[in-house]
Rosetta silent file (secondary structure, phi, psi, omega in degrees, C-alpha in Angstrom):
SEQUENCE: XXXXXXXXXXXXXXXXXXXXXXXXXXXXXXXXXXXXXXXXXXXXXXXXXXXXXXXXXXXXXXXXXXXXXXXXXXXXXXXXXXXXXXXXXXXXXXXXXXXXXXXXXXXXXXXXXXXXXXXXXXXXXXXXXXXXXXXXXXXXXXXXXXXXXXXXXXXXXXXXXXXXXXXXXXXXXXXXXXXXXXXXXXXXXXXXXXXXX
SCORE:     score description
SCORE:     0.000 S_00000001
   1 L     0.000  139.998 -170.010  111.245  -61.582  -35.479 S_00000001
   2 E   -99.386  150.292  168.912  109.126  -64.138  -33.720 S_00000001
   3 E  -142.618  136.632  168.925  107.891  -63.043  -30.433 S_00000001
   4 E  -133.141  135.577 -173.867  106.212  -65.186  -27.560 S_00000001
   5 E   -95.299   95.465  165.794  104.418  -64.349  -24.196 S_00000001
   6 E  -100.693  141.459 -154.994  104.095  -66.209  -20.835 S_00000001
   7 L   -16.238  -88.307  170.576  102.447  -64.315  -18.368 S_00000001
   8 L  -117.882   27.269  163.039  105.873  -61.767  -17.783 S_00000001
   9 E   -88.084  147.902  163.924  108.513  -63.353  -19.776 S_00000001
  10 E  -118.697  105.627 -166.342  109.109  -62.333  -23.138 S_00000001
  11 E  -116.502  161.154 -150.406  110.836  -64.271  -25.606 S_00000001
  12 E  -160.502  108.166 -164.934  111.590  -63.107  -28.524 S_00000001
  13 E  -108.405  127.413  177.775  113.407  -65.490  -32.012 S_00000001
  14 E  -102.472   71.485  171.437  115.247  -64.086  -34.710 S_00000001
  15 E  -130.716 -175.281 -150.964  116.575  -65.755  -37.443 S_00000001
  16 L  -111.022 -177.483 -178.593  119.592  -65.647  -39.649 S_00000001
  17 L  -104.649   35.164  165.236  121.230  -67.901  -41.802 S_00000001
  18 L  -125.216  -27.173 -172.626  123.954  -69.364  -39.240 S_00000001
  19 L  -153.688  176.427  171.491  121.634  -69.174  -36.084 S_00000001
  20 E  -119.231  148.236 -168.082  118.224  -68.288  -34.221 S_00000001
  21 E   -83.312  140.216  170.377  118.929  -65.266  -31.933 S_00000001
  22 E  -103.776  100.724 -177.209  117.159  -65.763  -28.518 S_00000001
  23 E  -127.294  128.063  148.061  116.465  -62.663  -25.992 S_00000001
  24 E   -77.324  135.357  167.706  114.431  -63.615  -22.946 S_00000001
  25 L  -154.607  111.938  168.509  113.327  -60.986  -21.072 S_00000001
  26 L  -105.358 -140.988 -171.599  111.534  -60.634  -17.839 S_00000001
  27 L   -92.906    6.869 -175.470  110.775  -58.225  -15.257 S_00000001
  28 L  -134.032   26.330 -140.120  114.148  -58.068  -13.352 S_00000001
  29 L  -142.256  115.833  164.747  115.754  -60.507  -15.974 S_00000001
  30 L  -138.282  139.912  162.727  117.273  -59.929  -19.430 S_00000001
  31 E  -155.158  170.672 -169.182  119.699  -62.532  -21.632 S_00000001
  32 L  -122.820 -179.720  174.470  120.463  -63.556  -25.218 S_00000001
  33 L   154.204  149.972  172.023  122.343  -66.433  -26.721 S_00000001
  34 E   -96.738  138.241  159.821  122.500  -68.330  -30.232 S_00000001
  35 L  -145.322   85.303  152.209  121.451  -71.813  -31.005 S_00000001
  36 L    13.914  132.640 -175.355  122.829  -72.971  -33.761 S_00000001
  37 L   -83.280   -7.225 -166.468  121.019  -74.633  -36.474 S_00000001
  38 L   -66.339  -50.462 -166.854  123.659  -77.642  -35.865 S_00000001
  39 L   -81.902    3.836 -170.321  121.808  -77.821  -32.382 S_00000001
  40 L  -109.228  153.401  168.382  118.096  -77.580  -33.540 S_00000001
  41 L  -108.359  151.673 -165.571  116.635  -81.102  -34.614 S_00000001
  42 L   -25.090  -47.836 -158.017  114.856  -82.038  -37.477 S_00000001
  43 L  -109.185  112.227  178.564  111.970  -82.966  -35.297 S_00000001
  44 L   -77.211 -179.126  170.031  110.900  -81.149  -32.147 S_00000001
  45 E  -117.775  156.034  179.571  109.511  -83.273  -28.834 S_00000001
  46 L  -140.338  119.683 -169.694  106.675  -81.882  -27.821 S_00000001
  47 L  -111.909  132.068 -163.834  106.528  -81.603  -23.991 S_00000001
  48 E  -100.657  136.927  152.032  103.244  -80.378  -21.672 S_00000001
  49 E  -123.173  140.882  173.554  104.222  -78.749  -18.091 S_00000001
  50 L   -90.885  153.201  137.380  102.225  -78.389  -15.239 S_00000001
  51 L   -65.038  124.041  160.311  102.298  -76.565  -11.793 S_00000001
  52 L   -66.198  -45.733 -144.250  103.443  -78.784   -8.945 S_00000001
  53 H   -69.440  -27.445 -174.958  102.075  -76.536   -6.126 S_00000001
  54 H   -75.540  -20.750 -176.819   98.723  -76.159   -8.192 S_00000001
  55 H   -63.653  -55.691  170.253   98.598  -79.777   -8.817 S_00000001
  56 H   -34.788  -81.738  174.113   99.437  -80.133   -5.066 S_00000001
  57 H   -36.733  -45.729  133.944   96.759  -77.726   -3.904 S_00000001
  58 H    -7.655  -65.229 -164.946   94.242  -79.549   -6.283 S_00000001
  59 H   -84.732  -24.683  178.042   94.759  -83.162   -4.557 S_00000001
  60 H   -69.207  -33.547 -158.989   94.499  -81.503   -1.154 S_00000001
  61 H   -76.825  -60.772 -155.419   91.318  -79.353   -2.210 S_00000001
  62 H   -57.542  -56.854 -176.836   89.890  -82.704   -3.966 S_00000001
  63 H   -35.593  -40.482 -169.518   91.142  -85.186   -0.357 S_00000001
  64 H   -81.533  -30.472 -164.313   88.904  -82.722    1.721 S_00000001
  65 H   -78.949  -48.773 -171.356   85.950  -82.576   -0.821 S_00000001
  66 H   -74.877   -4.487 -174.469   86.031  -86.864   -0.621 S_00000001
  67 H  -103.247  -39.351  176.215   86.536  -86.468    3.007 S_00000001
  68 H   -49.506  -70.021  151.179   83.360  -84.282    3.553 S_00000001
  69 H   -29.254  -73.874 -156.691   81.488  -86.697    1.324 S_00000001
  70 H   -81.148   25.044  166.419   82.197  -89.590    2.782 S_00000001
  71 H  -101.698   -5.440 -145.131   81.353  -87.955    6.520 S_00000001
  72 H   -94.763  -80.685  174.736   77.872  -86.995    4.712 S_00000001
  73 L   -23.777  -87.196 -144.497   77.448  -91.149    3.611 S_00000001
  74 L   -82.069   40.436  156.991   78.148  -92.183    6.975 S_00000001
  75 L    98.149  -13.734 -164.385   75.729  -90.468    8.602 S_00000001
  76 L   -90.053  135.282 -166.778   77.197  -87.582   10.200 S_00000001
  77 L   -57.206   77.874 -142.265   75.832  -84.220   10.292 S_00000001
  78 L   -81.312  173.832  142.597   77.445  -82.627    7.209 S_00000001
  79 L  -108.929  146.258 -169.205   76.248  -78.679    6.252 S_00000001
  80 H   -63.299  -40.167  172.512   75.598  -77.395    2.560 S_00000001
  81 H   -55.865  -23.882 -175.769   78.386  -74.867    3.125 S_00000001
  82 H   -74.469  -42.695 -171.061   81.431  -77.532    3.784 S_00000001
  83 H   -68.034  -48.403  159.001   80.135  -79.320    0.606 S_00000001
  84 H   -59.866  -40.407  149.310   80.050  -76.099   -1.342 S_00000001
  85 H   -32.736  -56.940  176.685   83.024  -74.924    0.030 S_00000001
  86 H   -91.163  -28.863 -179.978   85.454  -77.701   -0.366 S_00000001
  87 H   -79.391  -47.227 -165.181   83.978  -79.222   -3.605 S_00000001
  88 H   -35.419  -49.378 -164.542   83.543  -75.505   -5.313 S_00000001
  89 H   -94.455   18.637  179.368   86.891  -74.966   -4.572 S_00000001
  90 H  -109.596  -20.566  175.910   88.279  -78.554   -5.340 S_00000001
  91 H   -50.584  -82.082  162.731   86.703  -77.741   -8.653 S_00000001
  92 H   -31.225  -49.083 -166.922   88.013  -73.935   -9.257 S_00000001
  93 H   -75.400  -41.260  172.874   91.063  -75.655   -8.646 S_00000001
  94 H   -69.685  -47.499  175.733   91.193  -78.664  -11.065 S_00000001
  95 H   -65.984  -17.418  173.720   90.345  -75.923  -14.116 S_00000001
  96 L   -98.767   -7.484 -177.724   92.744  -73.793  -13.129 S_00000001
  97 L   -74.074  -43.409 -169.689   95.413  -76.652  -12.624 S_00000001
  98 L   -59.043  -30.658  178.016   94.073  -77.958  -16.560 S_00000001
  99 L  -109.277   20.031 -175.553   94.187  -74.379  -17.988 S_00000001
 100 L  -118.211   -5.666  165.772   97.386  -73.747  -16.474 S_00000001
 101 L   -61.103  141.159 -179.124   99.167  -76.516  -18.426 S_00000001
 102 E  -125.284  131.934  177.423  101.571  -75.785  -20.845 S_00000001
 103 E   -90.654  145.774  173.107  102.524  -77.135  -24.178 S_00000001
 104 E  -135.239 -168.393  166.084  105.960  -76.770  -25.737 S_00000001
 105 E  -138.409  128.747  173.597  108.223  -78.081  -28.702 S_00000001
 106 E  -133.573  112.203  172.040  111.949  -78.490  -27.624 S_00000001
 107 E  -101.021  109.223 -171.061  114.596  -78.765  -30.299 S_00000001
 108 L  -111.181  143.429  159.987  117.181  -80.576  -28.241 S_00000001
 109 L  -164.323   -1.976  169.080  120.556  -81.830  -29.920 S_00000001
 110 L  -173.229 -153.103 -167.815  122.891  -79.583  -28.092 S_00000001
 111 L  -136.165  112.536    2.677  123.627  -76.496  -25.550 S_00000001
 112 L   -87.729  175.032  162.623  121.741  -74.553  -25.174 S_00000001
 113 L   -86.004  150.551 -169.789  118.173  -76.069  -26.577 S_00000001
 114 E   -93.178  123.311  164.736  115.686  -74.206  -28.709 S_00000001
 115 E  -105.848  116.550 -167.007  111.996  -73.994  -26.634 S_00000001
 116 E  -130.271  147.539  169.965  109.251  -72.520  -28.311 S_00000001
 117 E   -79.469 -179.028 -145.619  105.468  -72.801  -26.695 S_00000001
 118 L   -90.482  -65.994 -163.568  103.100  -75.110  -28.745 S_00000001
 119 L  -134.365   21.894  177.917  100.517  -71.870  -29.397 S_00000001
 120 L  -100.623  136.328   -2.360  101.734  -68.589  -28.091 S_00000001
 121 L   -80.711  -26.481  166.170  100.998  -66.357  -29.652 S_00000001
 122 L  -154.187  159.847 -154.156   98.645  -68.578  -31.814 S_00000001
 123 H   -87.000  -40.499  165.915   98.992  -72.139  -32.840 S_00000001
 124 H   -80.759  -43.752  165.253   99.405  -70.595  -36.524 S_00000001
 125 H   -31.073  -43.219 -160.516  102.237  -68.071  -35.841 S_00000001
 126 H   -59.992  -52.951  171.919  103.848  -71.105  -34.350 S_00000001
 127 H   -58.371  -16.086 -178.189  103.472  -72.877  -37.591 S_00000001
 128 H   -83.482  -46.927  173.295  104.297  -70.182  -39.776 S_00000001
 129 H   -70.197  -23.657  158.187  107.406  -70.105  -37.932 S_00000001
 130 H   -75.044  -34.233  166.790  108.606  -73.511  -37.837 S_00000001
 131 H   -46.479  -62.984 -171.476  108.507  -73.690  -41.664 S_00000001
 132 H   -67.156   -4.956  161.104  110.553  -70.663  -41.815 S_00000001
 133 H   -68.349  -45.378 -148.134  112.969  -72.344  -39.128 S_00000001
 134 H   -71.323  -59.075  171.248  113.142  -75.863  -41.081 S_00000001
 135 H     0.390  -95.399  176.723  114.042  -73.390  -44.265 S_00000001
 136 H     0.673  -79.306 -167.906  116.723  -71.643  -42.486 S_00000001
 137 H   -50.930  -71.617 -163.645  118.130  -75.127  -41.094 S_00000001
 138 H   -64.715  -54.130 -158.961  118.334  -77.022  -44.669 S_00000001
 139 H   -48.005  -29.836  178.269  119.896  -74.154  -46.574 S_00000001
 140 H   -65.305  -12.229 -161.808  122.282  -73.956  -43.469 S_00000001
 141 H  -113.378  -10.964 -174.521  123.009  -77.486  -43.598 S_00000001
 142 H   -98.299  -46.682 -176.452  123.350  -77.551  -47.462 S_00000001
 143 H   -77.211  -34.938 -174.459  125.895  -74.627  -47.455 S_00000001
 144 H   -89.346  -38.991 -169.236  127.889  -75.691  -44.576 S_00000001
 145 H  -121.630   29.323 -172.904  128.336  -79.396  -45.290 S_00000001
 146 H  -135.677  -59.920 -174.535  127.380  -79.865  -49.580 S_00000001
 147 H   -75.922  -43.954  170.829  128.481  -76.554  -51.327 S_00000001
 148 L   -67.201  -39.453 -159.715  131.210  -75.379  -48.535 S_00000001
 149 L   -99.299   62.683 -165.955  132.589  -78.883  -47.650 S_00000001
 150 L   -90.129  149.460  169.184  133.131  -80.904  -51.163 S_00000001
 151 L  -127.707 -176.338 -179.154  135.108  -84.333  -50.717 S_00000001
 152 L  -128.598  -14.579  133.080  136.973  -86.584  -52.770 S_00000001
 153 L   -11.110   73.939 -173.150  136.510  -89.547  -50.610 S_00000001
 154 H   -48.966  -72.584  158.721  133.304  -91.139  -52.401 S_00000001
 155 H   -30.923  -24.268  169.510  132.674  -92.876  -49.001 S_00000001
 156 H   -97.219    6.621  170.519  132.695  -89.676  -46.821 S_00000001
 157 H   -60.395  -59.896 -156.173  130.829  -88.209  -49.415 S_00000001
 158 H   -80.340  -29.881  176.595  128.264  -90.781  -49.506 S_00000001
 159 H   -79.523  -22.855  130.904  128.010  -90.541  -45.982 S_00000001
 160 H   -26.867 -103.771  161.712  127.805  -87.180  -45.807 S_00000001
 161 H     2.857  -98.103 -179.976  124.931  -87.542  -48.219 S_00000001
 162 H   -52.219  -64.493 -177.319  122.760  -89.739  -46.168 S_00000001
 163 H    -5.198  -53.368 -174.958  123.459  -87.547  -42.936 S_00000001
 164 H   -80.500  -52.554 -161.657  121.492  -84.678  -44.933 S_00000001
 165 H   -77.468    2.051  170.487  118.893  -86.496  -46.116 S_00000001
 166 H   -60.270  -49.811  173.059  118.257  -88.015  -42.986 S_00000001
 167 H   -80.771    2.648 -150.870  117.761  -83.994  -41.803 S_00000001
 168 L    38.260   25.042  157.088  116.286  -83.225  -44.362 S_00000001
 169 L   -34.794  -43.088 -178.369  118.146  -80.916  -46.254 S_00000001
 170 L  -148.102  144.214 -153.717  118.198  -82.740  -49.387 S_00000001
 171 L   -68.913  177.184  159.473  115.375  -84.499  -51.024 S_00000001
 172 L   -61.441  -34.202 -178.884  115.386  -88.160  -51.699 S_00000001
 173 H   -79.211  -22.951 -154.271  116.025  -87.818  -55.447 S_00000001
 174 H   -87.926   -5.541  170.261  119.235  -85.105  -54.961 S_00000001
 175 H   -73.188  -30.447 -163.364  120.766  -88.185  -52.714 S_00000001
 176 H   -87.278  -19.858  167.421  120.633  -90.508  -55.066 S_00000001
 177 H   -93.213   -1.828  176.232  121.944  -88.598  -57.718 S_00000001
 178 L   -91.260    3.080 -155.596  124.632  -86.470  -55.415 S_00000001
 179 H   -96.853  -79.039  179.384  125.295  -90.756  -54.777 S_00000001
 180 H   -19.676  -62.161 -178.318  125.546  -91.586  -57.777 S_00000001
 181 H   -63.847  -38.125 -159.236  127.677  -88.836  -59.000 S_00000001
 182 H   -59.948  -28.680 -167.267  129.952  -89.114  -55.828 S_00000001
 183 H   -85.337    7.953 -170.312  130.651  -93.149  -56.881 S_00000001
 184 L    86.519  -80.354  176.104  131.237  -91.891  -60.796 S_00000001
 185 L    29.780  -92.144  173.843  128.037  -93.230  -62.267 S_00000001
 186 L   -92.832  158.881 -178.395  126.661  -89.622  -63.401 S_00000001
 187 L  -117.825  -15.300  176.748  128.265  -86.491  -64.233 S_00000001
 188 L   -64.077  154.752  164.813  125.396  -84.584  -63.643 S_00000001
 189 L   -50.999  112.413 -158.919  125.637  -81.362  -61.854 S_00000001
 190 L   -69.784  155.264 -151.264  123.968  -81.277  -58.327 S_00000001
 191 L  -108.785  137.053 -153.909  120.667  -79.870  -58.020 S_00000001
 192 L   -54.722  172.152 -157.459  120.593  -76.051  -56.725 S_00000001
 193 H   -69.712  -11.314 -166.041  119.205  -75.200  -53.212 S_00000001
 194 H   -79.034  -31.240 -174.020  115.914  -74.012  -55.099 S_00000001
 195 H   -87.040    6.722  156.012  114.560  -77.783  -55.545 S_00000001
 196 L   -26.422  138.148  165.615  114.434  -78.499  -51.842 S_00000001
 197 L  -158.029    0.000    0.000  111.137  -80.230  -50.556 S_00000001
């Protein structure tokens, strides 16, 4: 079980070999739900969020500190507290808007989407866990549409085919030889789930 913390949410990823189990849980708040490996994509996007109101508070903080300024420049009798005052705290404010940004990965291809952040709890958990996601995903995608699903169609075969290697399920060599065999060419035997890469 994977588990990641923003401030009092708790999220918390599980997975199996059909799906990754989800349980959010905050402090008045608890829900599950499956996302499918059908729905996670090869590739995540990887999307940064911000606070409006701190961004907001920021440009107001920063408007007064440039307004102070520029009453200083033009002669008028500013005091060191409004300049420590409005820039300290136009300051305080831009580091806390900058450290309050958030990174994510979102594997969207269906409803609902899998969100994981970019380094909670550490930027290597995260990575240890997307390997063991991608895993998951090809063997799920190899059993459900190459070992479960056989066709006799060479075209929906072949198209099949590329589909997975597109997702990466199956390497570049097992296409051309799952091709091959689907159009007659070879008789060889397709190669087990252990030679992934």
């Amino acid at each position: 079980m994977f588990i990641q913390r923003r401030f009092l949410t708790e999220f918390q990823f599980d997975l199996t070999p059909f799906d990754v189990r989800v349980r959010e849980k905050g402090l008045t708040y608890s829900k599950s739900y499956r996302v499918s490996y059908d729905n996670v994509t090869s590739e995540p996007v990887e999307v940064t969020i911000s606070s409006r109101p701190r961004l907001i508070l920021t440009v107001i903080l920063a408007l007064l500190a440039v307004i102070v300024a520029a009453a200083a420049l033009l002669g008028d009798d500013v005091e060191a507290g409004a300049w420590l005052f409005y820039g300290g705290f136009a300051i305080v404010a831009a580091c806390w808007y900058v450290a309050s940004r958030q990174s994510f990965y979102v594997f969207k291809a269906g409803e609902p989407p899998l969100v994981l952040m970019k380094s909670r709890p550490s930027a290597a958990a995260v990575a240890v866990f997307l390997t063991a996601l991608h895993e998951h995903r090809r063997n799920y995608l190899r059993q459900r549409y190459l070992l479960n699903a056989p066709s006799r169609d060479a075209a929906d075969t072949i198209h099949k085919l590329l589909w997975l290697h597109q997702q990466g399920a199956i390497s570049a060599l097992e296409y051309e030889t799952l091709k091959a065999r689907a159009v007659g060419v070879s008789e060889e035997p397709p190669f087990p789930p252990s030679t992934l890469h």
